[in-house]
GROMACS .gro file of C-alpha atoms in nm:
model
  461
    1MET     CA    1   7.475  -3.947   2.990
    2TRP     CA    2   7.821  -3.897   3.066
    3TYR     CA    3   7.970  -4.178   2.900
    4GLY     CA    4   8.302  -4.328   3.067
    5GLY     CA    5   8.400  -4.001   3.203
    6VAL     CA    6   8.489  -3.857   2.861
    7LEU     CA    7   8.455  -3.454   2.889
    8HIS     CA    8   8.421  -3.459   2.532
    9LEU     CA    9   8.206  -3.678   2.458
   10PRO     CA   10   7.817  -3.579   2.456
   11SER     CA   11   7.498  -3.747   2.598
   12LEU     CA   12   7.249  -3.822   2.349
   13PHE     CA   13   6.854  -3.853   2.431
   14THR     CA   14   6.541  -3.917   2.282
   15THR     CA   15   6.341  -3.583   2.268
   16ILE     CA   16   6.023  -3.683   2.141
   17SER     CA   17   5.750  -3.946   2.164
   18LYS     CA   18   5.637  -3.946   1.807
   19TRP     CA   19   5.772  -4.001   1.424
   20PRO     CA   20   5.622  -3.776   1.160
   21GLN     CA   21   5.346  -3.926   0.965
   22GLN     CA   22   5.475  -4.135   0.647
   23ALA     CA   23   5.277  -4.242   0.352
   24GLY     CA   24   5.107  -4.580   0.416
   25GLY     CA   25   5.054  -4.540   0.799
   26ARG     CA   26   4.840  -4.358   1.057
   27SER     CA   27   4.847  -3.993   1.153
   28GLY     CA   28   5.131  -3.994   1.416
   29GLU     CA   29   5.291  -4.341   1.316
   30CYS     CA   30   5.590  -4.458   1.128
   31THR     CA   31   5.596  -4.820   1.017
   32PHE     CA   32   5.908  -4.996   0.952
   33THR     CA   33   5.981  -5.279   0.702
   34LYS     CA   34   6.012  -5.532   1.031
   35GLY     CA   35   5.640  -5.412   1.077
   36THR     CA   36   5.709  -5.257   1.407
   37SER     CA   37   5.560  -4.896   1.440
   38TRP     CA   38   5.652  -4.631   1.685
   39PRO     CA   39   5.579  -4.750   2.063
   40ASN     CA   40   5.259  -4.511   2.179
   41GLY     CA   41   5.145  -4.503   2.514
   42ASN     CA   42   4.937  -4.826   2.540
   43ALA     CA   43   5.229  -5.050   2.367
   44GLY     CA   44   5.372  -5.348   2.551
   45GLN     CA   45   5.250  -5.537   2.884
   46LYS     CA   46   5.521  -5.422   3.060
   47LYS     CA   47   5.509  -5.144   3.263
   48GLN     CA   48   5.768  -4.901   3.166
   49LEU     CA   49   5.801  -4.525   3.104
   50GLN     CA   50   5.745  -4.392   2.739
   51GLU     CA   51   6.107  -4.277   2.728
   52GLU     CA   52   6.229  -4.583   2.800
   53ARG     CA   53   5.989  -4.740   2.546
   54ASN     CA   54   6.146  -4.436   2.309
   55LEU     CA   55   6.516  -4.521   2.375
   56GLN     CA   56   6.465  -4.916   2.326
   57PHE     CA   57   6.326  -4.858   2.023
   58ILE     CA   58   6.600  -4.603   1.903
   59LYS     CA   59   6.849  -4.827   1.994
   60GLU     CA   60   6.666  -5.086   1.813
   61TYR     CA   61   6.598  -4.967   1.493
   62LEU     CA   62   6.863  -4.680   1.433
   63PRO     CA   63   7.022  -4.882   1.106
   64GLU     CA   64   6.650  -4.847   0.949
   65MET     CA   65   6.596  -4.491   1.083
   66LEU     CA   66   6.933  -4.412   0.881
   67ASN     CA   67   6.822  -4.591   0.546
   68LEU     CA   68   6.436  -4.440   0.534
   69LEU     CA   69   6.622  -4.104   0.588
   70ALA     CA   70   6.887  -4.160   0.362
   71GLY     CA   71   6.627  -4.279   0.076
   72GLN     CA   72   6.722  -4.636   0.068
   73GLY     CA   73   6.369  -4.775   0.150
   74ILE     CA   74   6.203  -4.542  -0.099
   75SER     CA   75   6.060  -4.664  -0.400
   76VAL     CA   76   6.028  -4.452  -0.723
   77GLU     CA   77   5.764  -4.533  -0.981
   78GLU     CA   78   5.875  -4.579  -1.357
   79GLY     CA   79   5.817  -4.259  -1.550
   80GLU     CA   80   5.949  -4.051  -1.226
   81SER     CA   81   6.328  -4.022  -1.164
   82GLU     CA   82   6.533  -4.322  -1.103
   83LYS     CA   83   6.708  -4.440  -0.781
   84LYS     CA   84   7.061  -4.284  -0.852
   85SER     CA   85   6.898  -3.940  -0.880
   86VAL     CA   86   6.680  -3.983  -0.518
   87ARG     CA   87   7.030  -4.089  -0.356
   88GLU     CA   88   7.215  -3.773  -0.524
   89LEU     CA   89   6.891  -3.572  -0.363
   90LEU     CA   90   6.913  -3.687  -0.039
   91GLY     CA   91   7.326  -3.712  -0.033
   92PHE     CA   92   7.332  -4.111   0.041
   93MET     CA   93   7.606  -4.318  -0.127
   94ARG     CA   94   7.504  -4.654  -0.046
   95TYR     CA   95   7.815  -4.840  -0.199
   96ALA     CA   96   8.065  -4.637  -0.020
   97GLY     CA   97   7.900  -4.711   0.340
   98VAL     CA   98   7.849  -4.316   0.351
   99PHE     CA   99   7.588  -4.083   0.413
  100SER     CA  100   7.537  -3.719   0.418
  101VAL     CA  101   7.528  -3.420   0.676
  102GLN     CA  102   7.131  -3.411   0.567
  103VAL     CA  103   7.081  -3.745   0.732
  104VAL     CA  104   7.251  -3.640   1.057
  105ALA     CA  105   7.047  -3.294   1.063
  106ALA     CA  106   6.686  -3.469   1.012
  107LEU     CA  107   6.809  -3.734   1.291
  108SER     CA  108   6.858  -3.430   1.513
  109PHE     CA  109   6.445  -3.396   1.507
  110LEU     CA  110   6.457  -3.743   1.710
  111ILE     CA  111   6.777  -3.675   1.917
  112GLY     CA  112   6.967  -3.398   2.126
  113VAL     CA  113   7.237  -3.341   2.273
  114THR     CA  114   7.399  -3.230   2.590
  115LEU     CA  115   7.781  -3.190   2.691
  116PRO     CA  116   7.923  -3.275   3.031
  117LYS     CA  117   8.008  -2.914   3.163
  118ASP     CA  118   7.744  -2.779   2.966
  119LYS     CA  119   7.400  -2.867   3.046
  120SER     CA  120   7.184  -2.698   2.771
  121GLU     CA  121   7.040  -2.907   2.453
  122LYS     CA  122   7.307  -2.880   2.152
  123ASP     CA  123   7.242  -2.963   1.771
  124LEU     CA  124   7.339  -3.293   1.700
  125LEU     CA  125   7.519  -3.233   1.337
  126ALA     CA  126   7.680  -2.924   1.480
  127VAL     CA  127   7.837  -3.178   1.782
  128ALA     CA  128   7.905  -3.475   1.546
  129LYS     CA  129   8.130  -3.253   1.316
  130ASP     CA  130   8.333  -3.060   1.564
  131LYS     CA  131   8.683  -3.121   1.662
  132TYR     CA  132   8.662  -3.374   1.979
  133ASN     CA  133   8.404  -3.581   1.845
  134GLY     CA  134   8.448  -3.561   1.444
  135TYR     CA  135   8.705  -3.892   1.478
  136ARG     CA  136   8.448  -4.064   1.700
  137SER     CA  137   8.133  -3.998   1.474
  138GLY     CA  138   8.327  -4.111   1.173
  139PHE     CA  139   8.282  -3.752   1.007
  140LEU     CA  140   8.443  -3.724   0.679
  141SER     CA  141   8.521  -3.297   0.630
  142LYS     CA  142   8.658  -3.346   0.264
  143LYS     CA  143   8.304  -3.539   0.133
  144ASN     CA  144   8.127  -3.326   0.402
  145ALA     CA  145   7.962  -3.688   0.493
  146PHE     CA  146   7.982  -3.946   0.794
  147GLN     CA  147   8.091  -4.313   0.789
  148ARG     CA  148   7.780  -4.534   0.901
  149GLY     CA  149   7.940  -4.772   1.106
  150LEU     CA  150   8.149  -4.519   1.307
  151PHE     CA  151   7.818  -4.318   1.331
  152GLU     CA  152   7.598  -4.579   1.463
  153GLY     CA  153   7.841  -4.695   1.713
  154TRP     CA  154   7.902  -4.338   1.863
  155ILE     CA  155   7.527  -4.290   1.893
  156LEU     CA  156   7.437  -4.617   2.019
  157ASN     CA  157   7.719  -4.585   2.326
  158ALA     CA  158   7.615  -4.270   2.409
  159LEU     CA  159   7.259  -4.272   2.372
  160ASP     CA  160   7.109  -4.192   2.748
  161TRP     CA  161   6.742  -4.093   2.848
  162CYS     CA  162   6.640  -3.722   2.833
  163PRO     CA  163   6.778  -3.480   3.106
  164ASP     CA  164   6.478  -3.333   3.149
  165GLY     CA  165   6.266  -3.610   3.142
  166GLU     CA  166   6.053  -3.805   3.405
  167GLY     CA  167   6.322  -4.108   3.452
  168THR     CA  168   6.618  -3.867   3.469
  169CYS     CA  169   6.398  -3.697   3.713
  170ILE     CA  170   6.322  -4.011   3.947
  171ARG     CA  171   6.637  -4.168   3.917
  172ARG     CA  172   6.897  -3.864   3.995
  173GLY     CA  173   6.638  -3.609   4.095
  174ARG     CA  174   6.670  -3.363   4.416
  175ARG     CA  175   6.459  -3.454   4.702
  176GLN     CA  176   6.209  -3.171   4.759
  177SER     CA  177   6.115  -3.016   5.138
  178TRP     CA  178   5.797  -2.890   5.049
  179PRO     CA  179   5.569  -2.874   5.356
  180LEU     CA  180   5.396  -3.190   5.333
  181ILE     CA  181   5.147  -3.407   5.573
  182ARG     CA  182   5.048  -3.766   5.497
  183CYS     CA  183   4.789  -3.901   5.697
  184SER     CA  184   4.818  -4.284   5.591
  185ALA     CA  185   5.137  -4.504   5.690
  186GLN     CA  186   5.092  -4.685   5.354
  187SER     CA  187   5.168  -4.360   5.159
  188SER     CA  188   5.541  -4.366   5.044
  189TYR     CA  189   5.546  -4.061   4.817
  190ARG     CA  190   5.840  -3.934   4.601
  191LEU     CA  191   5.890  -3.542   4.568
  192VAL     CA  192   6.178  -3.480   4.359
  193ALA     CA  193   6.292  -3.232   4.098
  194SER     CA  194   6.560  -3.271   3.841
  195SER     CA  195   6.882  -3.045   3.835
  196SER     CA  196   6.811  -2.892   3.497
  197THR     CA  197   6.780  -2.543   3.526
  198GLY     CA  198   6.626  -2.472   3.166
  199LYS     CA  199   6.314  -2.715   3.152
  200ARG     CA  200   6.277  -2.819   3.520
  201LEU     CA  201   6.042  -3.134   3.615
  202VAL     CA  202   5.904  -3.177   3.924
  203TYR     CA  203   5.761  -3.505   3.988
  204LEU     CA  204   5.488  -3.601   4.257
  205CYS     CA  205   5.380  -3.932   4.293
  206ASP     CA  206   5.225  -4.240   4.530
  207LEU     CA  207   5.093  -3.925   4.820
  208ILE     CA  208   4.790  -4.137   4.986
  209ASP     CA  209   4.563  -3.926   5.227
  210GLY     CA  210   4.811  -3.628   5.256
  211LEU     CA  211   4.883  -3.294   5.190
  212THR     CA  212   5.132  -3.032   5.019
  213ALA     CA  213   5.154  -2.681   4.926
  214HIS     CA  214   5.423  -2.486   4.797
  215MET     CA  215   5.400  -2.090   4.717
  216ALA     CA  216   5.746  -2.020   4.658
  217ASP     CA  217   5.933  -1.895   4.354
  218ASP     CA  218   6.179  -2.145   4.317
  219ILE     CA  219   5.991  -2.397   4.088
  220ALA     CA  220   5.839  -2.124   3.855
  221HIS     CA  221   5.747  -2.212   3.504
  222SER     CA  222   5.869  -2.585   3.562
  223ASN     CA  223   5.699  -2.880   3.430
  224VAL     CA  224   5.501  -3.082   3.696
  225LYS     CA  225   5.394  -3.424   3.678
  226ILE     CA  226   5.148  -3.557   3.958
  227ARG     CA  227   5.110  -3.944   3.930
  228ARG     CA  228   4.884  -4.192   4.128
  229CYS     CA  229   4.785  -3.970   4.463
  230HIS     CA  230   4.533  -4.057   4.607
  231LYS     CA  231   4.244  -3.879   4.906
  232SER     CA  232   4.519  -3.563   4.896
  233ASN     CA  233   4.545  -3.217   4.871
  234ILE     CA  234   4.791  -3.050   4.656
  235TYR     CA  235   4.854  -2.664   4.616
  236ILE     CA  236   5.080  -2.555   4.369
  237LEU     CA  237   5.031  -2.183   4.349
  238GLN     CA  238   5.288  -2.040   4.091
  239PRO     CA  239   5.321  -1.985   3.716
  240LEU     CA  240   5.376  -2.293   3.564
  241ARG     CA  241   5.515  -2.431   3.212
  242TYR     CA  242   5.342  -2.790   3.149
  243VAL     CA  243   5.151  -3.040   3.365
  244VAL     CA  244   5.035  -3.390   3.383
  245ILE     CA  245   4.789  -3.530   3.612
  246HIS     CA  246   4.762  -3.922   3.563
  247LYS     CA  247   4.604  -4.200   3.774
  248CYS     CA  248   4.473  -3.986   4.049
  249HIS     CA  249   4.182  -4.057   4.266
  250GLU     CA  250   3.975  -3.860   4.527
  251THR     CA  251   4.227  -3.593   4.481
  252ARG     CA  252   4.234  -3.204   4.471
  253VAL     CA  253   4.488  -3.035   4.236
  254VAL     CA  254   4.478  -2.638   4.245
  255LEU     CA  255   4.765  -2.493   4.063
  256GLY     CA  256   4.870  -2.140   3.921
  257PRO     CA  257   4.850  -2.078   3.597
  258VAL     CA  258   4.985  -2.252   3.351
  259GLY     CA  259   5.171  -2.129   3.009
  260GLY     CA  260   5.172  -2.451   2.822
  261ARG     CA  261   4.884  -2.771   2.847
  262VAL     CA  262   4.750  -2.920   3.113
  263LYS     CA  263   4.720  -3.308   3.022
  264ILE     CA  264   4.493  -3.489   3.245
  265SER     CA  265   4.442  -3.880   3.206
  266GLU     CA  266   4.314  -4.161   3.380
  267CYS     CA  267   4.190  -3.960   3.677
  268ARG     CA  268   3.848  -4.082   3.899
  269ASN     CA  269   3.668  -3.852   4.148
  270SER     CA  270   3.887  -3.554   4.153
  271VAL     CA  271   3.907  -3.184   4.122
  272VAL     CA  272   4.149  -2.963   3.936
  273VAL     CA  273   4.161  -2.604   3.953
  274CYS     CA  274   4.383  -2.405   3.711
  275ALA     CA  275   4.412  -2.169   3.464
  276ALA     CA  276   4.613  -2.324   3.164
  277ARG     CA  277   4.682  -2.254   2.765
  278SER     CA  278   4.565  -2.543   2.660
  279LEU     CA  279   4.358  -2.840   2.859
  280VAL     CA  280   4.331  -3.221   2.721
  281ILE     CA  281   4.125  -3.517   2.910
  282THR     CA  282   4.161  -3.832   2.855
  283GLU     CA  283   3.979  -4.147   3.036
  284CYS     CA  284   3.888  -3.984   3.284
  285ARG     CA  285   3.559  -4.047   3.515
  286ASN     CA  286   3.385  -3.812   3.772
  287MET     CA  287   3.580  -3.512   3.733
  288THR     CA  288   3.521  -3.181   3.819
  289ILE     CA  289   3.767  -2.880   3.647
  290TYR     CA  290   3.720  -2.514   3.736
  291THR     CA  291   3.933  -2.351   3.452
  292LEU     CA  292   4.021  -2.048   3.253
  293THR     CA  293   4.110  -2.109   2.897
  294PRO     CA  294   4.169  -1.930   2.576
  295GLN     CA  295   4.154  -2.273   2.405
  296ARG     CA  296   3.854  -2.500   2.363
  297PRO     CA  297   3.899  -2.778   2.640
  298LEU     CA  298   3.988  -3.095   2.434
  299ILE     CA  299   3.834  -3.449   2.546
  300LEU     CA  300   4.001  -3.725   2.366
  301GLY     CA  301   3.863  -4.083   2.320
  302THR     CA  302   3.529  -4.261   2.422
  303ARG     CA  303   3.580  -4.376   2.752
  304SER     CA  304   3.554  -4.036   2.966
  305GLN     CA  305   3.231  -3.997   3.152
  306GLY     CA  306   3.095  -3.757   3.399
  307ILE     CA  307   3.303  -3.485   3.327
  308THR     CA  308   3.206  -3.161   3.456
  309LEU     CA  309   3.363  -2.807   3.318
  310ALA     CA  310   3.317  -2.465   3.531
  311PRO     CA  311   3.497  -2.144   3.549
  312LEU     CA  312   3.837  -2.104   3.745
  313ASN     CA  313   3.684  -2.070   4.090
  314MET     CA  314   3.960  -1.933   4.293
  315HIS     CA  315   4.171  -1.613   4.330
  316TYR     CA  316   4.488  -1.567   4.546
  317PRO     CA  317   4.699  -1.212   4.557
  318HIS     CA  318   4.947  -1.308   4.281
  319LEU     CA  319   4.712  -1.450   4.036
  320HIS     CA  320   4.663  -1.160   3.780
  321LYS     CA  321   5.030  -1.078   3.787
  322HIS     CA  322   5.128  -1.519   3.741
  323MET     CA  323   4.879  -1.452   3.445
  324ALA     CA  324   5.009  -1.161   3.292
  325SER     CA  325   5.359  -1.349   3.280
  326LEU     CA  326   5.253  -1.658   3.062
  327GLY     CA  327   5.024  -1.418   2.838
  328LEU     CA  328   4.703  -1.579   2.957
  329GLN     CA  329   4.398  -1.272   2.936
  330PRO     CA  330   4.115  -1.348   3.144
  331SER     CA  331   3.898  -1.194   2.874
  332ILE     CA  332   3.896  -1.506   2.663
  333ASN     CA  333   3.779  -1.789   2.839
  334MET     CA  334   3.629  -2.087   2.666
  335TRP     CA  335   3.591  -2.313   2.918
  336ASN     CA  336   3.245  -2.371   2.841
  337ARG     CA  337   3.311  -2.478   2.441
  338PRO     CA  338   3.468  -2.817   2.530
  339LEU     CA  339   3.578  -3.036   2.180
  340PHE     CA  340   3.519  -3.408   2.177
  341LEU     CA  341   3.755  -3.583   1.968
  342GLY     CA  342   3.713  -4.000   1.936
  343CYS     CA  343   3.931  -4.249   1.776
  344GLU     CA  344   4.118  -4.175   1.461
  345GLY     CA  345   3.970  -3.816   1.488
  346ILE     CA  346   3.585  -3.898   1.478
  347ALA     CA  347   3.368  -3.662   1.730
  348THR     CA  348   3.218  -3.873   2.014
  349SER     CA  349   2.907  -3.795   2.181
  350SER     CA  350   2.901  -3.488   2.407
  351THR     CA  351   2.713  -3.686   2.678
  352CYS     CA  352   3.027  -3.766   2.847
  353CYS     CA  353   3.065  -3.372   2.954
  354GLN     CA  354   2.845  -3.137   3.081
  355LEU     CA  355   2.838  -2.765   3.217
  356MET     CA  356   2.803  -2.689   3.580
  357ALA     CA  357   2.507  -2.471   3.658
  358ALA     CA  358   2.582  -2.122   3.841
  359GLU     CA  359   2.356  -2.199   4.138
  360ASP     CA  360   2.591  -2.484   4.196
  361PHE     CA  361   2.902  -2.282   4.174
  362PHE     CA  362   3.083  -2.187   4.460
  363LEU     CA  363   3.392  -2.002   4.549
  364LEU     CA  364   3.756  -2.180   4.661
  365THR     CA  365   3.887  -2.091   4.952
  366VAL     CA  366   4.258  -2.112   4.957
  367PRO     CA  367   4.350  -2.216   5.302
  368PHE     CA  368   4.721  -2.053   5.249
  369VAL     CA  369   4.600  -1.722   5.172
  370LYS     CA  370   4.450  -1.452   5.451
  371PRO     CA  371   4.098  -1.385   5.368
  372PRO     CA  372   3.971  -0.997   5.296
  373GLN     CA  373   3.912  -0.793   5.644
  374ASP     CA  374   3.622  -0.612   5.769
  375ASN     CA  375   3.368  -0.827   5.649
  376ARG     CA  376   3.448  -0.748   5.289
  377PRO     CA  377   3.328  -0.976   4.978
  378PRO     CA  378   3.581  -1.226   4.867
  379LEU     CA  379   3.782  -1.081   4.549
  380LEU     CA  380   3.595  -1.302   4.237
  381PRO     CA  381   3.827  -1.497   4.028
  382PRO     CA  382   3.941  -1.355   3.664
  383GLY     CA  383   3.738  -1.401   3.356
  384LEU     CA  384   3.427  -1.491   3.587
  385PRO     CA  385   3.127  -1.501   3.361
  386GLN     CA  386   2.850  -1.276   3.495
  387GLU     CA  387   2.587  -1.499   3.581
  388PHE     CA  388   2.830  -1.670   3.794
  389ALA     CA  389   2.923  -1.402   3.977
  390LYS     CA  390   2.563  -1.292   4.025
  391SER     CA  391   2.534  -1.630   4.189
  392VAL     CA  392   2.789  -1.611   4.418
  393GLU     CA  393   2.662  -1.255   4.514
  394GLU     CA  394   2.349  -1.396   4.598
  395ALA     CA  395   2.484  -1.677   4.824
  396GLY     CA  396   2.722  -1.410   5.016
  397ARG     CA  397   2.368  -1.215   5.051
  398ASN     CA  398   2.200  -1.535   5.199
  399VAL     CA  399   2.431  -1.536   5.462
  400ILE     CA  400   2.388  -1.202   5.565
  401SER     CA  401   2.037  -1.246   5.576
  402PHE     CA  402   2.019  -1.571   5.782
  403ARG     CA  403   2.253  -1.412   6.045
  404SER     CA  404   2.011  -1.120   6.046
  405GLU     CA  405   1.759  -1.303   6.107
  406VAL     CA  406   1.901  -1.481   6.377
  407LYS     CA  407   1.990  -1.140   6.546
  408ASP     CA  408   1.633  -1.025   6.499
  409ALA     CA  409   1.467  -1.328   6.661
  410ASN     CA  410   1.508  -1.223   7.019
  411LEU     CA  411   1.575  -1.600   7.097
  412THR     CA  412   1.647  -1.679   7.462
  413THR     CA  413   1.950  -1.831   7.561
  414GLU     CA  414   1.850  -2.220   7.561
  415GLN     CA  415   1.724  -2.127   7.176
  416ARG     CA  416   2.049  -2.003   7.086
  417VAL     CA  417   2.228  -2.322   7.274
  418VAL     CA  418   1.982  -2.510   7.059
  419LEU     CA  419   2.006  -2.346   6.747
  420GLN     CA  420   2.389  -2.362   6.767
  421LYS     CA  421   2.391  -2.757   6.828
  422SER     CA  422   2.174  -2.794   6.513
  423VAL     CA  423   2.395  -2.600   6.308
  424ASP     CA  424   2.677  -2.743   6.448
  425SER     CA  425   2.532  -3.127   6.396
  426ASN     CA  426   2.445  -3.072   6.008
  427PHE     CA  427   2.769  -2.858   5.974
  428LYS     CA  428   3.013  -3.147   6.073
  429LYS     CA  429   2.788  -3.441   5.887
  430TRP     CA  430   2.822  -3.237   5.553
  431LEU     CA  431   3.154  -3.219   5.607
  432LYS     CA  432   3.208  -3.583   5.655
  433GLU     CA  433   2.947  -3.669   5.347
  434SER     CA  434   3.160  -3.425   5.133
  435GLY     CA  435   3.515  -3.540   5.231
  436HIS     CA  436   3.613  -3.188   5.334
  437GLN     CA  437   3.686  -3.309   5.712
  438ARG     CA  438   3.956  -3.500   5.596
  439GLU     CA  439   4.106  -3.173   5.436
  440LEU     CA  440   4.032  -3.006   5.787
  441ASP     CA  441   4.259  -3.291   5.968
  442GLN     CA  442   4.538  -3.261   5.725
  443LEU     CA  443   4.526  -2.880   5.732
  444GLU     CA  444   4.547  -2.893   6.140
  445LYS     CA  445   4.837  -3.140   6.136
  446LEU     CA  446   5.033  -2.951   5.843
  447ASN     CA  447   4.975  -2.622   6.125
  448ALA     CA  448   5.081  -2.818   6.418
  449LEU     CA  449   5.389  -2.931   6.183
  450LEU     CA  450   5.460  -2.570   6.060
  451ARG     CA  451   5.438  -2.428   6.413
  452TYR     CA  452   5.706  -2.683   6.488
  453GLU     CA  453   5.939  -2.629   6.295
  454ARG     CA  454   5.910  -2.236   6.348
  455ALA     CA  455   5.977  -2.301   6.715
  456ALA     CA  456   6.276  -2.522   6.582
  457LYS     CA  457   6.442  -2.257   6.406
  458THR     CA  458   6.408  -1.990   6.669
  459THR     CA  459   6.541  -2.232   6.963
  460ALA     CA  460   6.825  -2.355   6.765
  461ILE     CA  461   7.206  -2.257   6.875
   0.00000   0.00000   0.00000
């Protein structure tokens, strides 16, 4: 937040979603004296972003956080050092209303800083002590400490959402002009990207019965969040940083390599294709995930059902280059070794997940990539196991064998017409039952849109 137009007052924002583990509480949870814990993803009935809950929590419980960090609430057992020695150790001067710089340094774990003319993240302690903000933050240079009342007011007045987070992206992000088709009149999608150049976030939500594709380099190494997309097809073929897919139904998401984590939560009847450093699945049903990952796929909770894991099934010209830029090696692939964790770290049953059989595996044809010419076989995905590669080759041989049998059957013209009609009829029936007909309709509309845009550019004065 650029507070009140004052150039030198920093913008403070929350940077994490969990407080560290504390004695007396569960892992990843901190309980304060009022019996309130750090808000998690399921806290509260009101629909709010996680960042908004974090911000409200810090504004409400900042005094208790300072007490906790400064050691005011720490109890000392008999026989150990007295309370005074604990205060000296942590630099907390209770009766003077002053606390040490170590408290502010510890608070930097929760709060980050940006300046109006410099969008890069700064250290909270360094900004609080500089000559422009020292008198506002209550910094006492002679004591190397902070005056508590001034520091709390300075923090609360400047506190805002994270500039690289979802909330800021939704409110202040720039709309993206990707090629996009929506076949449903109910779809009021949102496709925006944050203005930050360091940890850029691309946010796509509420795309219904649509198709979008992006292969340009402008979003390379960005974070991507896809929410509430239904009956859609999404192609993002660029190296990415982190990806979140949330509450998507009957949707196919095809991603370039992801250097961090891909988190899939509360999705139904969807397909995800990606190579990623790590993969987390939680509360999903009837999902098929084609992946290449050097870490074991993690399935959290006890509500996931019908998860099918398979090796990566796509290839495009720059895939190997993108994987190399992120340090992903095709030779290390643990797609078939999922790890199941339930509540409180207890392992759940492995019946919620199964591995795809080699005979059910097929390659994905990316519609925006030219296929091999001269009847050459398609390029195999990196890291494809040998049994799956043999299955793909056998399927190709079956197609060639069927064509040769039809060619050598010496059918009459009428017989060829009947055979062609039978093949077309069964193929259209399969397209409709499998849902691929909807994707073909979307691709046809997208192709018409691109032709119209090219014609408009060539005829523009």
